[in-house]
XYZ file of C-alpha atoms in Angstrom:
517
model
C 163.946 159.734 67.895
C 167.436 160.905 69.193
C 167.084 164.319 70.742
C 169.172 166.816 72.487
C 167.790 169.116 75.153
C 169.535 172.150 76.624
C 168.798 174.221 79.547
C 169.452 174.203 83.212
C 169.913 170.642 84.058
C 168.940 169.532 87.597
C 170.318 166.113 87.603
C 169.161 164.863 91.185
C 172.138 162.420 90.763
C 174.376 161.332 93.774
C 176.259 164.610 93.508
C 173.207 166.826 92.891
C 174.939 168.432 90.001
C 173.194 171.433 88.375
C 174.581 172.090 84.915
C 173.806 175.384 83.841
C 173.903 175.389 80.844
C 173.682 171.814 80.441
C 172.506 169.367 77.724
C 170.597 166.059 77.987
C 171.116 163.454 75.158
C 167.968 161.368 74.721
C 168.725 158.179 72.750
C 166.189 156.607 70.199
C 166.133 153.651 72.673
C 164.295 155.850 75.344
C 167.386 156.076 77.526
C 169.799 158.924 78.198
C 172.907 158.829 76.287
C 174.772 161.511 78.232
C 174.086 164.261 80.676
C 176.849 166.955 80.019
C 177.847 170.626 80.196
C 176.370 172.378 77.226
C 179.885 173.081 75.775
C 181.351 169.461 75.809
C 181.485 167.422 73.003
C 178.249 165.300 72.307
C 178.272 161.529 72.360
C 178.452 159.361 69.136
C 175.420 159.337 67.052
C 174.148 162.899 68.104
C 175.977 165.000 65.547
C 172.693 165.252 63.544
C 170.089 164.971 66.184
C 167.683 167.815 66.708
C 168.623 170.332 69.468
C 165.981 172.110 71.379
C 167.234 175.093 73.533
C 164.431 174.971 76.156
C 165.605 178.138 78.277
C 164.185 176.267 81.004
C 164.865 173.761 83.756
C 165.333 170.091 82.796
C 164.625 167.668 85.572
C 163.825 163.983 86.146
C 160.240 163.340 85.598
C 158.380 163.459 88.851
C 157.208 160.021 90.473
C 154.066 159.665 92.370
C 154.763 156.697 94.485
C 151.197 156.416 96.057
C 147.760 156.849 94.313
C 144.532 155.029 93.305
C 144.233 155.943 89.644
C 140.455 154.664 89.314
C 139.077 157.498 91.503
C 140.909 160.433 90.022
C 138.132 161.741 87.774
C 136.435 162.494 91.088
C 136.529 165.995 93.005
C 137.601 166.462 96.400
C 135.215 164.532 98.812
C 134.030 166.864 101.468
C 133.494 163.846 104.004
C 131.537 164.130 107.070
C 132.533 163.008 110.482
C 136.172 163.853 110.028
C 138.641 163.349 111.611
C 138.432 159.630 111.406
C 140.342 157.426 113.891
C 141.605 155.166 111.103
C 140.926 153.894 107.802
C 138.214 151.371 108.786
C 136.114 154.287 109.917
C 135.426 155.784 106.709
C 135.026 152.631 104.439
C 133.449 149.341 104.957
C 130.414 148.999 107.295
C 130.929 152.277 109.101
C 131.505 154.453 105.999
C 129.755 157.957 105.890
C 126.394 157.683 103.971
C 127.607 159.477 101.060
C 130.822 157.458 100.402
C 129.138 154.857 98.149
C 127.308 157.557 95.950
C 130.177 160.149 95.830
C 133.205 157.797 95.536
C 132.598 154.017 95.146
C 129.619 154.053 92.476
C 130.893 156.916 90.261
C 134.359 155.146 90.120
C 132.824 151.725 89.523
C 130.617 152.902 86.708
C 133.239 154.848 84.785
C 135.823 151.896 85.232
C 133.336 149.537 83.796
C 131.792 151.701 81.029
C 134.743 153.904 79.735
C 137.921 152.138 80.955
C 140.202 153.479 78.305
C 138.839 156.897 78.519
C 139.167 156.845 82.358
C 142.773 155.499 82.409
C 143.780 158.142 79.839
C 142.147 161.094 81.526
C 143.649 160.260 84.839
C 147.230 159.888 83.155
C 146.799 163.300 81.515
C 145.864 164.782 84.842
C 149.033 163.509 86.311
C 151.153 164.517 83.078
C 150.172 168.306 83.475
C 151.803 168.168 86.960
C 155.071 166.831 85.292
C 154.530 163.281 86.665
C 156.079 160.451 84.312
C 155.765 157.363 86.690
C 152.749 156.610 89.015
C 151.654 153.823 91.407
C 148.244 152.823 91.956
C 146.915 150.933 88.804
C 143.373 149.679 89.190
C 142.509 145.989 89.289
C 141.417 145.063 85.797
C 140.283 142.150 83.622
C 143.628 142.221 81.823
C 146.969 143.996 82.749
C 147.311 147.555 81.211
C 150.668 148.954 80.838
C 150.598 152.700 81.088
C 149.632 154.264 77.955
C 151.205 157.640 78.640
C 152.835 157.256 81.973
C 154.892 154.473 83.394
C 152.359 152.699 85.643
C 154.739 151.234 88.558
C 152.209 148.413 89.443
C 152.525 146.975 85.798
C 155.972 148.251 84.518
C 158.229 145.323 83.596
C 161.795 147.165 83.957
C 164.379 145.928 83.238
C 163.931 142.337 82.362
C 160.425 141.867 81.157
C 159.123 140.459 84.374
C 156.560 142.063 86.946
C 158.744 142.626 89.990
C 156.227 144.923 92.020
C 153.543 143.510 94.374
C 151.033 146.115 95.763
C 148.323 145.831 98.130
C 146.003 148.743 99.050
C 144.005 146.526 101.409
C 145.268 144.643 104.451
C 146.482 141.274 103.833
C 146.187 138.460 106.422
C 149.277 137.854 108.620
C 149.842 134.390 107.406
C 149.843 135.597 103.753
C 152.334 138.198 104.471
C 154.723 135.934 106.362
C 154.363 132.901 104.210
C 153.727 134.345 100.551
C 154.941 138.028 100.507
C 157.917 137.964 102.817
C 159.804 135.089 100.893
C 159.549 136.881 97.602
C 161.259 140.031 99.214
C 164.638 138.505 97.906
C 166.200 141.675 96.954
C 164.885 141.710 93.577
C 161.175 142.526 94.146
C 159.136 145.406 95.737
C 156.135 145.252 98.099
C 154.058 148.519 98.081
C 151.915 148.152 101.005
C 149.299 150.382 103.235
C 150.224 150.066 106.712
C 148.917 151.734 109.883
C 146.731 154.483 108.272
C 145.063 156.295 111.188
C 145.811 158.298 114.345
C 148.712 157.198 116.624
C 147.468 154.881 119.293
C 144.632 153.609 117.131
C 143.984 149.973 116.428
C 145.645 150.027 113.091
C 149.061 149.979 114.614
C 148.788 146.219 114.798
C 149.082 146.252 110.982
C 152.808 147.061 111.358
C 153.187 144.047 113.715
C 151.662 141.838 111.111
C 154.105 143.231 108.555
C 157.134 142.466 110.660
C 158.270 139.475 108.471
C 158.325 141.750 105.427
C 160.534 144.285 106.963
C 163.087 143.942 104.434
C 164.771 145.906 101.453
C 162.067 146.245 98.884
C 159.143 147.205 101.199
C 157.709 150.411 100.441
C 155.318 151.430 103.301
C 152.410 153.805 102.626
C 151.272 156.244 105.047
C 152.393 154.796 108.430
C 150.538 157.755 110.070
C 150.194 155.518 113.382
C 153.875 154.589 113.524
C 156.139 155.851 116.153
C 159.956 156.779 116.497
C 160.515 153.219 117.800
C 158.729 151.590 114.852
C 160.710 153.514 112.136
C 164.056 152.338 114.299
C 162.939 148.889 114.195
C 162.030 149.175 110.462
C 165.241 150.528 109.579
C 167.226 148.400 111.743
C 165.760 145.276 110.087
C 166.478 146.359 106.667
C 170.142 147.379 107.436
C 170.634 144.107 109.158
C 169.981 142.444 105.778
C 171.835 145.159 103.588
C 173.830 147.877 105.471
C 173.531 150.194 102.447
C 169.927 150.138 102.137
C 167.084 152.229 103.414
C 163.458 151.679 104.301
C 161.122 153.807 102.325
C 157.852 155.425 103.707
C 155.503 157.400 101.316
C 154.099 160.474 102.713
C 150.504 161.811 101.566
C 150.398 164.958 103.847
C 147.050 166.412 102.326
C 145.147 163.151 102.486
C 146.428 162.378 105.907
C 145.441 165.728 107.196
C 142.143 165.788 105.339
C 140.809 162.401 106.782
C 142.741 162.217 110.082
C 143.854 165.744 110.872
C 147.425 164.222 111.494
C 150.113 162.973 109.359
C 153.175 160.813 109.215
C 155.858 161.430 111.631
C 158.506 161.999 108.860
C 160.751 163.779 111.173
C 161.233 160.634 113.106
C 161.430 158.774 110.015
C 164.119 160.930 108.697
C 166.055 160.660 112.048
C 166.023 156.894 112.012
C 167.394 156.744 108.372
C 164.418 155.992 106.323
C 163.936 157.480 102.807
C 160.747 159.593 102.355
C 158.690 159.670 99.101
C 155.593 161.587 98.216
C 152.365 160.362 96.806
C 149.240 162.497 96.100
C 146.893 159.345 97.095
C 143.725 160.078 95.306
C 141.564 162.959 94.235
C 138.774 162.406 96.689
C 141.062 163.234 99.662
C 144.186 164.417 97.885
C 145.916 166.933 95.609
C 145.559 166.752 91.760
C 149.157 165.638 91.181
C 152.273 165.228 93.115
C 153.554 168.537 91.991
C 150.691 169.886 94.183
C 151.581 167.454 97.034
C 155.143 168.763 97.040
C 153.647 172.153 97.990
C 151.637 170.418 100.929
C 154.931 169.113 102.150
C 156.783 172.368 101.760
C 154.095 174.153 103.754
C 153.811 171.589 106.448
C 157.839 171.694 106.511
C 157.636 175.369 107.018
C 154.793 175.797 109.435
C 154.705 172.498 111.415
C 158.102 170.861 111.230
C 160.323 173.884 111.728
C 161.994 173.669 108.274
C 163.467 170.322 109.038
C 164.042 169.562 105.297
C 165.833 171.783 102.708
C 164.328 172.408 99.456
C 166.591 169.841 97.781
C 165.530 167.355 100.276
C 161.751 167.895 99.574
C 162.363 167.833 95.833
C 164.150 164.537 96.158
C 160.899 163.108 97.580
C 159.548 163.257 94.161
C 162.620 162.412 92.087
C 165.773 160.645 93.593
C 164.075 159.026 96.520
C 161.270 157.272 94.892
C 163.738 156.244 92.159
C 166.027 154.853 94.537
C 163.218 152.948 96.222
C 162.247 151.417 92.817
C 165.734 150.570 91.959
C 165.478 147.222 93.876
C 163.287 146.014 91.147
C 163.939 148.286 88.173
C 167.595 149.119 88.664
C 168.738 152.939 88.568
C 166.220 153.728 85.822
C 164.201 156.665 87.101
C 164.424 159.647 89.383
C 168.043 160.775 88.583
C 169.420 162.177 85.200
C 172.422 159.968 84.492
C 173.733 158.131 81.652
C 171.680 155.016 80.995
C 168.780 156.134 83.040
C 165.244 156.092 81.369
C 164.535 159.352 79.429
C 161.705 160.404 81.623
C 162.049 164.187 81.559
C 160.377 167.317 82.977
C 160.956 170.602 81.411
C 159.866 173.475 83.723
C 159.763 177.102 83.257
C 162.137 178.981 85.522
C 159.499 181.306 86.550
C 161.830 182.954 89.215
C 165.555 183.256 88.236
C 166.237 184.789 91.665
C 165.696 181.464 93.311
C 167.310 178.142 93.075
C 166.016 175.295 90.798
C 164.587 173.382 93.721
C 162.481 176.304 95.111
C 161.408 176.753 91.380
C 160.234 173.335 91.330
C 158.305 173.640 94.606
C 156.709 176.721 93.638
C 155.961 175.643 90.010
C 152.210 175.109 89.148
C 150.815 173.493 86.272
C 151.234 176.757 84.168
C 155.005 176.242 84.425
C 155.227 172.674 83.085
C 156.573 173.030 79.376
C 157.376 169.598 78.230
C 156.963 166.008 79.440
C 158.511 163.132 77.924
C 158.282 159.490 78.990
C 160.535 156.859 77.537
C 162.130 159.574 75.220
C 158.695 160.233 73.801
C 156.863 163.761 74.198
C 153.398 163.267 75.603
C 152.513 166.714 76.836
C 153.737 170.152 76.618
C 153.641 173.642 74.673
C 152.924 173.474 70.956
C 156.368 174.657 70.061
C 158.246 172.257 72.316
C 156.063 169.311 71.300
C 156.652 169.911 67.676
C 160.440 170.372 68.100
C 160.461 166.938 70.085
C 158.786 165.228 67.183
C 155.438 164.731 68.737
C 152.652 163.739 66.229
C 148.895 162.932 66.336
C 148.346 165.581 69.144
C 145.296 167.225 70.542
C 144.879 170.665 71.934
C 143.880 171.188 75.493
C 143.615 174.103 77.846
C 145.419 173.743 81.345
C 145.307 176.613 83.752
C 144.166 178.883 81.202
C 147.117 178.125 78.727
C 147.273 176.117 75.403
C 148.993 172.861 75.565
C 149.064 169.873 73.311
C 148.711 166.182 74.288
C 149.550 162.934 72.728
C 146.937 160.413 73.936
C 146.072 158.237 70.806
C 148.539 155.500 70.044
C 147.950 154.277 66.448
C 150.040 151.132 67.007
C 147.973 150.040 69.956
C 144.449 148.662 69.209
C 143.395 149.227 72.858
C 144.586 152.674 72.883
C 142.535 154.424 70.200
C 140.977 157.257 71.938
C 142.359 160.819 71.245
C 141.620 163.477 73.798
C 138.433 164.717 72.579
C 137.257 161.109 72.444
C 138.360 160.605 76.034
C 136.067 163.489 77.192
C 133.201 162.302 75.090
C 133.365 158.847 76.349
C 133.445 159.994 79.930
C 130.477 162.519 79.422
C 128.588 159.965 77.819
C 128.521 157.738 80.911
C 127.783 160.875 82.963
C 124.802 161.477 80.938
C 123.093 158.148 81.999
C 125.342 156.262 84.312
C 122.783 153.495 85.097
C 122.278 152.763 81.301
C 126.139 152.724 80.886
C 126.674 150.520 83.787
C 124.125 147.907 82.577
C 125.535 147.927 79.021
C 128.989 147.284 80.397
C 127.554 144.403 82.669
C 125.961 142.967 79.463
C 129.204 143.153 77.575
C 131.132 141.155 80.122
C 128.341 138.621 80.461
C 128.441 138.266 76.586
C 132.152 137.494 76.787
C 131.814 134.530 78.958
C 135.538 133.804 78.889
C 137.983 134.285 81.673
C 138.484 137.654 82.726
C 142.224 137.462 82.712
C 142.351 136.482 79.015
C 144.340 138.996 76.862
C 141.334 139.301 74.739
C 138.790 139.937 77.376
C 136.694 143.299 77.319
C 138.724 145.777 79.495
C 136.917 146.513 82.673
C 138.514 148.234 85.864
C 138.014 147.633 89.526
C 138.698 149.760 92.439
C 141.531 148.837 94.870
C 139.715 150.427 97.795
C 137.124 148.755 99.977
C 133.905 148.048 98.212
C 135.419 148.750 94.934
C 137.497 145.509 94.532
C 136.434 142.515 92.365
C 135.344 140.316 95.348
C 132.651 143.080 96.357
C 131.642 144.065 92.848
C 127.944 144.736 92.967
C 125.462 143.222 90.404
C 123.712 145.493 87.771
C 120.479 145.635 89.743
C 122.156 147.216 92.674
C 123.332 150.379 91.080
C 121.615 153.368 92.598
C 118.964 154.414 90.179
C 119.433 158.171 90.961
C 123.090 157.926 90.710
C 124.899 161.197 89.650
C 128.553 160.906 88.357
C 130.200 164.202 89.182
C 131.624 166.377 86.753
C 135.113 165.422 85.640
C 137.638 166.925 88.142
C 139.676 169.490 86.442
C 143.242 168.807 85.321
C 144.823 171.591 87.472
C 144.131 172.994 90.858
C 141.583 175.690 90.558
C 139.143 178.039 92.599
C 136.561 175.369 93.115
C 139.269 172.957 94.698
C 140.602 175.720 97.118
C 136.944 176.704 98.027
C 136.341 173.077 99.186
C 139.725 172.978 101.090
C 138.757 176.261 102.635
C 135.332 174.666 103.660
C 137.163 171.563 105.311
C 138.752 173.937 107.524
C 141.886 171.889 108.243
C 144.556 174.458 109.380
C 147.598 172.536 107.914
C 146.123 172.716 104.427
C 144.926 176.369 104.087
C 148.524 177.626 103.027
C 148.065 175.335 99.727
C 146.154 178.070 97.882
C 149.084 180.587 98.527
C 151.249 178.757 95.901
C 148.534 179.400 93.135
C 148.201 183.069 92.781
């Protein structure tokens, strides 16, 4: 429905206007009809629209430009043998002995036996951190558009076509040159993991293989082994094609430090003209949502980078920057509050009026998220704001000790019938007997007998990490008979999480707990 939200509007537009007070006009088409100062005349069609005085900050919904959703019910993985030299040292043949039982198999079983519940749980986990768009959809028997969030991998903005290519695993150099590079024609994206490891390690050659794809539309994930010369080469290649465009690197500082004890040289990337976006990676080695990752970036900026980035620049890494990176395929749809943009909104309590809105966003926790709209629809928030925004069929949940409502069930979709209590029941049923759940899921796929890409195929999810993809998918008899699926990772950063971080002992990550008093 058409809706008007009033509050302090942090537009993140090209002028970075802050309208205080301001008004955001949400059209019934899921787009913003206008963003104006509160006293201005409303646009046509809004004379009788409900008006919500939020008394809070209104921002673009946060964008998590790098994740692996299948694994986000799992707790932080306290890996042995860190720091690793590069990504091939903790997966594949040389992975630590607990990787398969702590990460791979629990994700496989849940993705097979409770796919709808898993997707909805991890989407809610992102929602409670103000996220409205996220990258990292699992491989699946049939494509699943985001039920709650925009899933960047599968989203078909604006023309109904899938314009986003992704690859978490390394592709052959010939495939990059002959198949992916020609498709980067200024209308498509390639989100690609590259050079994830310590500087000077063998993974740097992945950047050499990627050279034909150094074009507008390439979004490079991690790049921890890249040098100043590499960033210069990358940006130069992009501007040679389009002088107005920027290369994009996705920074996941928590995961980088947790696994490798180093992180992307974002200072050099910034100096060379690249745009930087944030991604929370995945829960086994990351934060619970990109709002948490923003705090890691802020802490690293303060303690390791000499304050290179302003508060506004850090906040752009979860709003305007990823939105601009996606614009190659989507147009100017997300990340900025402007007329015609998607109505993906975060309403955030202004918990410290003495500081500016950007510092408020950086310091905000899950407790301060009051309302989240995706495509103009309210999916998560306080009871009062959800009701005022027209939410129906909601479930109660508790986040960081506070009561909230979430709209999980979509009665208009046959493949999205679970409500929030049903989501938790389905996942807990798998945890009670993961071996039986796995075998039942395998039997269902065997009974289907048809092609797994058929729209009517039973939904099953596959990991996009090594040992989790469809090509390496294990047979039913290989499931560990003593497998224990860990408890569901809590939706918000909590004491258990920070205790695990403390045990990890990575100095650059010890300041994160300070943001969660």
